[in-house]
mmCIF file of C-alpha atoms in Angstrom:
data_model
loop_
_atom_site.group_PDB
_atom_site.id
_atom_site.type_symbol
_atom_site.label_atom_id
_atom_site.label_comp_id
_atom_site.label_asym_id
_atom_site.label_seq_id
_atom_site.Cartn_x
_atom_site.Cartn_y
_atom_site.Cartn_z
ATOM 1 C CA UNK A 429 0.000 0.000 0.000
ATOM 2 C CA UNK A 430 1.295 3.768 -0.774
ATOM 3 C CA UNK A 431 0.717 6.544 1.517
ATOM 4 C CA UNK A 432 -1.334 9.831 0.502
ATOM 5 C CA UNK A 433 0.034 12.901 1.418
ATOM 6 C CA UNK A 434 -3.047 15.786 2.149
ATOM 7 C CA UNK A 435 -1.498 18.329 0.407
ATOM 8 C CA UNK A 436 -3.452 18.658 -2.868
ATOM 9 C CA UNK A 437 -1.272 20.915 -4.089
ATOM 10 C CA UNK A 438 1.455 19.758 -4.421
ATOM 11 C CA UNK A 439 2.981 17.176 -7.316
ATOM 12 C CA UNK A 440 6.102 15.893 -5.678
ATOM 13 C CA UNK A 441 7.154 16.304 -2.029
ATOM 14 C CA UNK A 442 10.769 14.648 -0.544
ATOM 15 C CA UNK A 443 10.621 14.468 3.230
ATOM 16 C CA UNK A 444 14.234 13.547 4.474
ATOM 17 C CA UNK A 445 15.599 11.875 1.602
ATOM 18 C CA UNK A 446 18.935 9.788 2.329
ATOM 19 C CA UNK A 447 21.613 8.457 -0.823
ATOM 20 C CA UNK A 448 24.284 6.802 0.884
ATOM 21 C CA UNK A 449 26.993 4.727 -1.835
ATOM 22 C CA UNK A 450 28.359 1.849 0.138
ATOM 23 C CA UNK A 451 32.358 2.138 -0.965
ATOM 24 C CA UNK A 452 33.241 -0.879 1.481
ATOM 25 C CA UNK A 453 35.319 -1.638 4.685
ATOM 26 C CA UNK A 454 38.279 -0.697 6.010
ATOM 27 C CA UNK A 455 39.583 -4.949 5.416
ATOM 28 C CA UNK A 456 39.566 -6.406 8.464
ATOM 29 C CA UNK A 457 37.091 -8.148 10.415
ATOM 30 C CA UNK A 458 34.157 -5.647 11.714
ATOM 31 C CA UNK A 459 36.064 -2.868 9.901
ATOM 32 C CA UNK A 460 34.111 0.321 9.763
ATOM 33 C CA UNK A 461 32.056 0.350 6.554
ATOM 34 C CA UNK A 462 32.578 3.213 4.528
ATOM 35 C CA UNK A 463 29.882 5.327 2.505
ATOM 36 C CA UNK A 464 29.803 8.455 0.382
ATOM 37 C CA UNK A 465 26.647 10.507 1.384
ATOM 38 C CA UNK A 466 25.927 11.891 -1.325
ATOM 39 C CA UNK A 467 22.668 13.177 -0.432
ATOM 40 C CA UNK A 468 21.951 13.450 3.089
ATOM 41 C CA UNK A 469 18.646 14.253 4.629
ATOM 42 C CA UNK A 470 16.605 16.950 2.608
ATOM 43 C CA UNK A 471 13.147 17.663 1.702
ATOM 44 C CA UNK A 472 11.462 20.037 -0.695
ATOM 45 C CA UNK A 473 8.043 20.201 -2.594
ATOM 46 C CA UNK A 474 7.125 21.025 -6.016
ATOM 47 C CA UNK A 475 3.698 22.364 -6.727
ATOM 48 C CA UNK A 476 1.706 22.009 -9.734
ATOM 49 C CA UNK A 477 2.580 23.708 -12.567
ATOM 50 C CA UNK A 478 6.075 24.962 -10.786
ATOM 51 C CA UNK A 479 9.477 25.026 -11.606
ATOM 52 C CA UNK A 480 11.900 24.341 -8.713
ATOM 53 C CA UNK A 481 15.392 25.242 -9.258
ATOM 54 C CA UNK A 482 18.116 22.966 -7.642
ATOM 55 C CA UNK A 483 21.328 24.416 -7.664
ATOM 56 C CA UNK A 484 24.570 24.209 -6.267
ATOM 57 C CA UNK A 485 28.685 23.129 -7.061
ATOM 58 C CA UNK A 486 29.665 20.043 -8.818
ATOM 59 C CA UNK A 487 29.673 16.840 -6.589
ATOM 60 C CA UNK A 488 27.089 18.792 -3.985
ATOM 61 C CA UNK A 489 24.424 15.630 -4.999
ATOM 62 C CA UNK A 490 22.017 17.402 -7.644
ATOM 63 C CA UNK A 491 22.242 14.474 -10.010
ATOM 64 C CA UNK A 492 21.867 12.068 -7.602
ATOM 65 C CA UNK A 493 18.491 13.430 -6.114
ATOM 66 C CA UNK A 494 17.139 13.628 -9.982
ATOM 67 C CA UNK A 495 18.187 10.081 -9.387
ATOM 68 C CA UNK A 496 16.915 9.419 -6.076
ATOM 69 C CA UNK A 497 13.480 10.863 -6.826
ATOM 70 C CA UNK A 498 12.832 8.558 -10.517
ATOM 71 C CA UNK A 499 13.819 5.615 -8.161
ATOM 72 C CA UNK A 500 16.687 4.806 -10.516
ATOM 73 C CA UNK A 501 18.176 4.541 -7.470
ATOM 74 C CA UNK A 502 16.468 3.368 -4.396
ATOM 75 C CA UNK A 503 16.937 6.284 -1.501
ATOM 76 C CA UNK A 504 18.808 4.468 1.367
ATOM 77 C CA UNK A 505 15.852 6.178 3.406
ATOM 78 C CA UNK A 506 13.054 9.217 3.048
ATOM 79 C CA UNK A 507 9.956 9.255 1.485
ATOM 80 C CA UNK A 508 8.949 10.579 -2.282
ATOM 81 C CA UNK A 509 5.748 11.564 -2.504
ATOM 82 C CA UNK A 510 4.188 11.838 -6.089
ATOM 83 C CA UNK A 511 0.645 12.843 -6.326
ATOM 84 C CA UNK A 512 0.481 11.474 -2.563
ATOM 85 C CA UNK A 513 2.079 7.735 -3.511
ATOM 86 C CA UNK A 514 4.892 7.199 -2.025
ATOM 87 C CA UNK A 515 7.514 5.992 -4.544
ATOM 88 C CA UNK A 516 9.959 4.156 -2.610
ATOM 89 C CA UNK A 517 6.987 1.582 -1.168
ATOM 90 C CA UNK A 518 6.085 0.691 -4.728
ATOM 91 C CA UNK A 519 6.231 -2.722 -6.608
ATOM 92 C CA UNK A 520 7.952 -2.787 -9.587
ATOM 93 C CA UNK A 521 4.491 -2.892 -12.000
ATOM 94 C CA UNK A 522 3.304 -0.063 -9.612
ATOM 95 C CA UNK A 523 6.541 2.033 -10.492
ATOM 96 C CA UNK A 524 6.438 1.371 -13.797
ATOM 97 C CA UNK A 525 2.917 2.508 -14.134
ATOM 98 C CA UNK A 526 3.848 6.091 -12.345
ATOM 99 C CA UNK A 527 6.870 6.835 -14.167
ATOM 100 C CA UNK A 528 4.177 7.480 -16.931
ATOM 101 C CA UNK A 529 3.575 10.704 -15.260
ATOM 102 C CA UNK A 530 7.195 11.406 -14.618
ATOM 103 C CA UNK A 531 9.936 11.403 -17.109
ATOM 104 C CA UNK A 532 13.728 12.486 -17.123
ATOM 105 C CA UNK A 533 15.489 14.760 -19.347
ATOM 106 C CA UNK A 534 19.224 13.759 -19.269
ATOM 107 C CA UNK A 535 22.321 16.107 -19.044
ATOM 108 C CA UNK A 536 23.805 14.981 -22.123
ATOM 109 C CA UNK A 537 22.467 14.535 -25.106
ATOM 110 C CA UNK A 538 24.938 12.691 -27.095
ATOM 111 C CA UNK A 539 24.775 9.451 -24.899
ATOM 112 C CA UNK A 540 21.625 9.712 -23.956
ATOM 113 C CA UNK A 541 19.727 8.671 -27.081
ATOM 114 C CA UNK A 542 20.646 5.606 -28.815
ATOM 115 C CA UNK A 543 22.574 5.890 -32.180
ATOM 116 C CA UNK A 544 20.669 2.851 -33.706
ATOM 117 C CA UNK A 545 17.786 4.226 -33.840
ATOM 118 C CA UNK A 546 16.219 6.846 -35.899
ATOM 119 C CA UNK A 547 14.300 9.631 -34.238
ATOM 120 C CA UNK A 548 10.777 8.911 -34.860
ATOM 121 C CA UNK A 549 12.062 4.732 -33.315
ATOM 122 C CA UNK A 550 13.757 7.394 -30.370
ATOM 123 C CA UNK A 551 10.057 9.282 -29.330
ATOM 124 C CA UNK A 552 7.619 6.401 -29.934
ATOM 125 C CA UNK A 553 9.596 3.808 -28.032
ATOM 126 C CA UNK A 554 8.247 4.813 -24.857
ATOM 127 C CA UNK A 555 4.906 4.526 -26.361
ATOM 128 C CA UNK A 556 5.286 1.311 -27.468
ATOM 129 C CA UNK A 557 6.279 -0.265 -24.084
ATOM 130 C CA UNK A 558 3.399 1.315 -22.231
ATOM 131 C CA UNK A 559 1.713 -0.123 -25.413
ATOM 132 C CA UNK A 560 2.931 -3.468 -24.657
ATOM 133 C CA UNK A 561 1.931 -3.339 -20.896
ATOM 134 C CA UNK A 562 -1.693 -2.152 -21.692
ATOM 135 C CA UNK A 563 -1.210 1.154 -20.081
ATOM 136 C CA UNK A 564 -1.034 3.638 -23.159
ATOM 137 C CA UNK A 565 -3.488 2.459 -25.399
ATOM 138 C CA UNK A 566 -2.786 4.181 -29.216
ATOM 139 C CA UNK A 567 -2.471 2.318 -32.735
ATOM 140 C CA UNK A 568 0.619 2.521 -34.913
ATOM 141 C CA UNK A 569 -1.126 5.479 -36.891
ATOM 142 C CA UNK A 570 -1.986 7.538 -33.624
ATOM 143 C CA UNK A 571 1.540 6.644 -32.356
ATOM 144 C CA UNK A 572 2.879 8.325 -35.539
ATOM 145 C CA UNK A 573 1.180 11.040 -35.828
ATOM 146 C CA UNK A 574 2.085 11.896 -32.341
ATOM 147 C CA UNK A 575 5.685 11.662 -32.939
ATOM 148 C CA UNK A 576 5.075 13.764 -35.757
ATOM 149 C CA UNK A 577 3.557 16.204 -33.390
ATOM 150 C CA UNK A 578 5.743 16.247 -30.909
ATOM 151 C CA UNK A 579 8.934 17.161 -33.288
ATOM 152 C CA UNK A 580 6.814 20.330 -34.069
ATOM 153 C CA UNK A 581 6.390 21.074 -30.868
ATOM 154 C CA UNK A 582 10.078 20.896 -29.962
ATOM 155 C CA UNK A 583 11.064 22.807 -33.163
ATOM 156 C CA UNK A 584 12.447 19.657 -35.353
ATOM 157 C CA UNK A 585 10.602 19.280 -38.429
ATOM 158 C CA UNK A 586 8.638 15.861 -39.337
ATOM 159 C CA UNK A 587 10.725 15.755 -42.032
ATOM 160 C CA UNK A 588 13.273 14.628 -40.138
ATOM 161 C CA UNK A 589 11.790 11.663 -38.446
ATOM 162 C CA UNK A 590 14.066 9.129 -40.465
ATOM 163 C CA UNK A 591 17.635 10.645 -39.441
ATOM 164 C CA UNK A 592 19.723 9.376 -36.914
ATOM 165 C CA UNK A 593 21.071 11.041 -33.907
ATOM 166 C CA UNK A 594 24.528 11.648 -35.357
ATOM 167 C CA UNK A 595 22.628 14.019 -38.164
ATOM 168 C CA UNK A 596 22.189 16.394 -35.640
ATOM 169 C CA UNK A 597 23.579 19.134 -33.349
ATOM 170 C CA UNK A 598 23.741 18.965 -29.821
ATOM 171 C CA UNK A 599 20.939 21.225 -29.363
ATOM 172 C CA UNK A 600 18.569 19.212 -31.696
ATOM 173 C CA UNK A 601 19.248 16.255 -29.931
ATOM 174 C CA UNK A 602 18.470 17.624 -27.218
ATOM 175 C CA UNK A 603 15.172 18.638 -28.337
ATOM 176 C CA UNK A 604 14.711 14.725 -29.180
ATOM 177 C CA UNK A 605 15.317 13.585 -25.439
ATOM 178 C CA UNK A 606 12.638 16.364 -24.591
ATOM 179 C CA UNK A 607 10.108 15.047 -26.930
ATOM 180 C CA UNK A 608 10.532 11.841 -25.860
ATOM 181 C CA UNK A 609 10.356 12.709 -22.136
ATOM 182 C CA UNK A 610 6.736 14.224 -23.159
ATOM 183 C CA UNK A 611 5.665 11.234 -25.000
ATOM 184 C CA UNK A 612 3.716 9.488 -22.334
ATOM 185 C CA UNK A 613 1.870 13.189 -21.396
ATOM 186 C CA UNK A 614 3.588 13.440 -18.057
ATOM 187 C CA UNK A 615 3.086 15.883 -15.407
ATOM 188 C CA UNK A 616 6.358 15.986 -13.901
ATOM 189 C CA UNK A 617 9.757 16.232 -15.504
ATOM 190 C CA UNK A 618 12.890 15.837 -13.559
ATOM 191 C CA UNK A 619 15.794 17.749 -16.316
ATOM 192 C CA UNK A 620 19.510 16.798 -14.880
ATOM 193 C CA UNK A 621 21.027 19.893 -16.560
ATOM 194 C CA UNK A 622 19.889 20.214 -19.610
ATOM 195 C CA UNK A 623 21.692 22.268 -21.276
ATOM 196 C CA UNK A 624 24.816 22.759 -19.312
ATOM 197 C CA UNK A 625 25.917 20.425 -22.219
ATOM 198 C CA UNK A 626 24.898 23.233 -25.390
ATOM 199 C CA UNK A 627 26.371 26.444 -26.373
ATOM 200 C CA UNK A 628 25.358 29.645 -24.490
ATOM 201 C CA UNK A 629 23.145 30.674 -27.806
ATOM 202 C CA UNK A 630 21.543 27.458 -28.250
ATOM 203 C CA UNK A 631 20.983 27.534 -24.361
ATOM 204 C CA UNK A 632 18.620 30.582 -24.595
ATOM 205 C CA UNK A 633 16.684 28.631 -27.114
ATOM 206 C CA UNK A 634 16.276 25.168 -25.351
ATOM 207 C CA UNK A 635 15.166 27.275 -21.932
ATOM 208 C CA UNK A 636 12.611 29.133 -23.694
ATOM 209 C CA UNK A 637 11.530 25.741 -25.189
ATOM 210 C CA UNK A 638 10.874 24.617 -21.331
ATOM 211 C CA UNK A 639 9.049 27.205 -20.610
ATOM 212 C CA UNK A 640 6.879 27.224 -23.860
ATOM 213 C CA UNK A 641 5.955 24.057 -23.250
ATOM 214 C CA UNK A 642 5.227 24.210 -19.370
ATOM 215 C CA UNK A 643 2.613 26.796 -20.609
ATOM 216 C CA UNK A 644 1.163 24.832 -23.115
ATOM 217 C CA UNK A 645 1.324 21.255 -21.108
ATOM 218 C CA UNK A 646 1.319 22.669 -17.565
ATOM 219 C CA UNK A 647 3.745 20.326 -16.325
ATOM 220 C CA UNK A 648 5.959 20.942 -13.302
ATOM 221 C CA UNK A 649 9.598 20.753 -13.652
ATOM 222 C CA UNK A 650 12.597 19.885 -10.925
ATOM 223 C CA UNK A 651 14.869 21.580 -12.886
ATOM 224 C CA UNK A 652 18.768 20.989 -12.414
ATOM 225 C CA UNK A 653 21.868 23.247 -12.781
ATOM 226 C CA UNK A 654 24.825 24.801 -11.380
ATOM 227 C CA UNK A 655 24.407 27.902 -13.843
ATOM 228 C CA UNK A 656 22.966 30.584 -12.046
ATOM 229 C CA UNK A 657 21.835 32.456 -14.789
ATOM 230 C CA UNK A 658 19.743 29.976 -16.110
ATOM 231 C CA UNK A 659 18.426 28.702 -12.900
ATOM 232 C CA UNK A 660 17.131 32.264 -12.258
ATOM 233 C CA UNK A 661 15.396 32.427 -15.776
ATOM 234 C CA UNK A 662 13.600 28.942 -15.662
ATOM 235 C CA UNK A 663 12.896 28.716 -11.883
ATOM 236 C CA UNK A 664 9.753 29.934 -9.861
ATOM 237 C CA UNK A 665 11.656 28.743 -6.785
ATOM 238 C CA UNK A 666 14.987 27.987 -6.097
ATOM 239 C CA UNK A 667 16.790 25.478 -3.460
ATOM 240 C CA UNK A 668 20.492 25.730 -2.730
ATOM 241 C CA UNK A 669 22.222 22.738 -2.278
ATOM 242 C CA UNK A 670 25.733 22.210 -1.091
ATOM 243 C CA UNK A 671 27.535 19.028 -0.156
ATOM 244 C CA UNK A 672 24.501 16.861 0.403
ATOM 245 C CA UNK A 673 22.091 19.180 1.766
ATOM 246 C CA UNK A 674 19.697 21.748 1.515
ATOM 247 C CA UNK A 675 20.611 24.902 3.167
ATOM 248 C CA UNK A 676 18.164 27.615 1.958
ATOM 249 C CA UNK A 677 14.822 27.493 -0.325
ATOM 250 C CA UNK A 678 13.115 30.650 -1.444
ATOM 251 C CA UNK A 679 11.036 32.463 -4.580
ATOM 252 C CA UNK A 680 13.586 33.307 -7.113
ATOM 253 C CA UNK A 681 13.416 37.309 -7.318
ATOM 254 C CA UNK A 682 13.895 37.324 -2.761
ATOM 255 C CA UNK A 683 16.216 34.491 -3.136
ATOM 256 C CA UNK A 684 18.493 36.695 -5.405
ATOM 257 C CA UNK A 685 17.864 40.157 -3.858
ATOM 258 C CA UNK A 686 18.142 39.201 -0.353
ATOM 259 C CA UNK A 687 20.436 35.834 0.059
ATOM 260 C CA UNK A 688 20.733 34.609 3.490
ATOM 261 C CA UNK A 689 22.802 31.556 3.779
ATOM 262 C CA UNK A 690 27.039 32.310 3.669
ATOM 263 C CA UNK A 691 27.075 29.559 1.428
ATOM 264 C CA UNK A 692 24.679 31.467 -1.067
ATOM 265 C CA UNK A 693 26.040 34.472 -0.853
ATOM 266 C CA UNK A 694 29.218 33.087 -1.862
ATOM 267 C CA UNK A 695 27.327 31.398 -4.723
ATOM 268 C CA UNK A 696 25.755 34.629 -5.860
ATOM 269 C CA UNK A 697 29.014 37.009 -5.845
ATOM 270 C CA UNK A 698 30.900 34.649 -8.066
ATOM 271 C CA UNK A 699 28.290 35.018 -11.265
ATOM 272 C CA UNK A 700 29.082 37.614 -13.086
ATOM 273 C CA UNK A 701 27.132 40.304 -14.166
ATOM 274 C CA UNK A 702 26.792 42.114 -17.707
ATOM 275 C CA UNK A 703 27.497 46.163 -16.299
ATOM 276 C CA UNK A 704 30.839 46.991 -16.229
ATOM 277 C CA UNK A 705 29.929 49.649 -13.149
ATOM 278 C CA UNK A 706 27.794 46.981 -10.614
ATOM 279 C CA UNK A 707 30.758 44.549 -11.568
ATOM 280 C CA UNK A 708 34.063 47.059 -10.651
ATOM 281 C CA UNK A 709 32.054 48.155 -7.113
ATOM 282 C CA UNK A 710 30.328 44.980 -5.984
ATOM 283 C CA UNK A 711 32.615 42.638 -3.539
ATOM 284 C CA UNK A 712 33.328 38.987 -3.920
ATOM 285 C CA UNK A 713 33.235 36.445 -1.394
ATOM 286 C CA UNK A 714 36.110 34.167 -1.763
ATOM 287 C CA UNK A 715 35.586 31.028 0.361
ATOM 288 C CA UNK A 716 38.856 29.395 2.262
ATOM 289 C CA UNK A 717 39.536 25.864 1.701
ATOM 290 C CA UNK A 718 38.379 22.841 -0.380
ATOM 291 C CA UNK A 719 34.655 21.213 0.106
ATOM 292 C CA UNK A 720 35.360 18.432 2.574
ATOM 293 C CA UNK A 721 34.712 14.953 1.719
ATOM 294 C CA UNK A 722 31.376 13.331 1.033
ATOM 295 C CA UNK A 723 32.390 10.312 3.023
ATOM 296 C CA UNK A 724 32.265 11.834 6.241
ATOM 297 C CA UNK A 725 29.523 12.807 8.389
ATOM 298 C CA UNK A 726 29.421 15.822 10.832
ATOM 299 C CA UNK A 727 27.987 16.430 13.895
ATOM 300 C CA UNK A 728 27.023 20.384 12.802
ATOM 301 C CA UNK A 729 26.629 22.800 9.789
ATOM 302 C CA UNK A 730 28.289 20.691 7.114
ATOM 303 C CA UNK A 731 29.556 24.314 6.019
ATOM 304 C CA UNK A 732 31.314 25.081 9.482
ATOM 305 C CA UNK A 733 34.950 24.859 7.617
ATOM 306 C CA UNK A 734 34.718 26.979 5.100
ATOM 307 C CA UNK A 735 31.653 29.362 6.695
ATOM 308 C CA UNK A 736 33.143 33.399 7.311
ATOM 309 C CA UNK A 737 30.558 33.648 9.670
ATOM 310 C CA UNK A 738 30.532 30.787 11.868
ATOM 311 C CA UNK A 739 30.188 30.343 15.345
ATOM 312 C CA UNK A 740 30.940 27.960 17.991
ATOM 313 C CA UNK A 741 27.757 26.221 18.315
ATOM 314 C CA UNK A 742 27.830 25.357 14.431
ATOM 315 C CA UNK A 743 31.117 22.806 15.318
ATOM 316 C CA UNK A 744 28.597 20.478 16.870
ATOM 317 C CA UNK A 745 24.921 21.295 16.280
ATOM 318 C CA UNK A 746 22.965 20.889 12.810
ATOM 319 C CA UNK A 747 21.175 24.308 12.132
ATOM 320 C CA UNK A 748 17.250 23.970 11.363
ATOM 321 C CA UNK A 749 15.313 25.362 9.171
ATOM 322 C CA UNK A 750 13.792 29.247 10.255
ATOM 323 C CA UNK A 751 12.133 31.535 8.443
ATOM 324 C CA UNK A 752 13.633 35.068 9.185
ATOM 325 C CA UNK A 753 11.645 37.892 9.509
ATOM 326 C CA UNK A 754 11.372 40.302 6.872
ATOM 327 C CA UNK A 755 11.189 37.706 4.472
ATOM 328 C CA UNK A 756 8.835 36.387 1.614
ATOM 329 C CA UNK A 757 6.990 33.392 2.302
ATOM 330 C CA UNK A 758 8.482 30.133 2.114
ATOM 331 C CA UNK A 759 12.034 32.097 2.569
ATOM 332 C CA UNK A 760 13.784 29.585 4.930
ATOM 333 C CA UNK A 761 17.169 29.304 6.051
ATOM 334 C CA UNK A 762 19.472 26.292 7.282
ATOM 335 C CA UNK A 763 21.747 29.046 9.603
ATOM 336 C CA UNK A 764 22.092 29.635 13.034
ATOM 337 C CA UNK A 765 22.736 33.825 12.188
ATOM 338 C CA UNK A 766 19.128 33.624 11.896
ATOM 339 C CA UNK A 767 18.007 31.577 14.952
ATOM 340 C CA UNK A 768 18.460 28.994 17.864
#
């Protein structure tokens, strides 16, 4: 049996969600086992017809939640609420039957479609297996013209249904993987950086292609990158992640304007930005040290070493989440500057 969450609206809520990699023992007998925790205890919500923004370093664990979440890997604990089922209590038919509404768009888009197969075989295989299992019910001709309609949709013309992969650019193939990932009409999409892999110009286009067809499909997105610029574009919220965990959540335009976590500010005065006059006067933060290791677990804030602002009780306590005054709603902050 799945569990129902009451919120109605939300899509997809993560309550304490746990990825730990077993990397073995030390090699003797009742050795300590060793893990990378990759993702370590975080929670977030997406609500219909949202974007949430995940953003944060390389190796902070973005990928691996994407992951995580589709239950392409099971979460070594936490719950993943879509629509109110919880994911990780599934059977495998039931999984299979709910990925329907929840389809990945992959970083890169030269491995991720297969170069046997030509791009009309690419978009209607998903169809085909649902087909198969009785759950998508559409004949070869509706299955077709579907394919047909969802190149036009992406901006690839039918024309085209009979090349292969290698025919095109990397930001055409990326329009593939999306049009396959809307095949099955989902409502949820989880994109794992999707176009961190694409020229800045062809960029532009892809994002506006998200957002064109959110409109259109009103699907929710869990959208992944560690570009700021285009997380601030494509996001209606935006959660900061750094080395495993979640350390402050807030609407894009208060998020950017007023950052509250160190770690965020830090993130924030390293983008650039296009005025030669903002840029000369505006001060960087330049963080000390290297991100400590992912195999080791604290006792406090897991940003305590490299944190300008820290204080004694960080060394050994975990900070909560608080929601500061003088904030938007749903501004929260993992800090102790901002409470007990």
């Amino acid at each position: 049996m799945t569990e129902k969450t009451l919120n109605a609206d939300n899509i997809l809520e993560v309550e304490d969600l746990k990825m730990h990699f077993y990397m073995g023992h030390d090699g003797i007998i009742g050795g300590k086992r060793n893990y990378v925790y990759a993702v370590d205890g975080i929670s977030f919500s997406i609500r219909k017809g949202e974007t949430l923004g995940l953003v944060g370093e390389s190796g902070c664990g973005k990928s691996t939640v994407v992951r995580a979440v589709a239950q392409l890997y099971k979460p070594t604990a936490g719950k993943v609420l879509l629509d109110g089922n919880d994911l990780t209590k599934m059977s495998h038919a039931e999984m299979f039957a709910a990925r329907k509404d929840m389809q990945c768009v992959f970083q890169d888009p030269y491995s991720s479609l297969d170069p046997r197969m030509t791009t009309a075989e690419i978009i209607a295989e998903p169809m085909r297996i649902y087909r198969r299992r009785g759950i998508f019910r559409m004949t070869e001709a509706e299955i077709n013209e579907r394919v047909e309609h969802l190149m036009e949709l992406v901006g690839l013309s039918k024309f085209f249904k009979n090349r292969f992969p290698h025919e095109f650019s990397g930001g055409q193939r990326q329009r593939i993987g999306i049009a396959r990932a809307l095949a099955l009409k989902p409502r949820l999409i989880l994109a794992d950086e999707p176009v961190s892999a694409l020229d800045v110009s062809i960029q532009a286009q892809v994002l506006n292609l998200f957002k064109d067809i959110q409109k259109e499909m009103g699907l929710s997105y869990l959208f992944i990158a560690h570009d700021l610029a285009v997380i601030k574009y494509i996001s209606d919220r935006i959660a900061v992640m750094y080395l495993g965990k979640i350390v402050e959540t807030g609407d894009y335009v208060d998020l950017y304007k007023n950052p509250l976590h160190p770690y965020t500010k830090a993130l924030l005065s390293a983008a650039p930005i296009p005025d030669p006059e903002v840029e000369r006067k505006r001060q960087r933060i330049i963080l000390k040290g290297d991100v400590p290791s992912p195999t080791e677990q604290r006792k406090g804030c897991y940003f305590y070493d490299r944190c300008p602002n820290r204080k004694d009780c960080c060394k050994d306590k975990q900070p909560q989440f608080v929601h500061p005054q003088g904030t938007s709603e749903g501004h929260t902050v993992a800090c102790f500057l901002y409470g007990s």
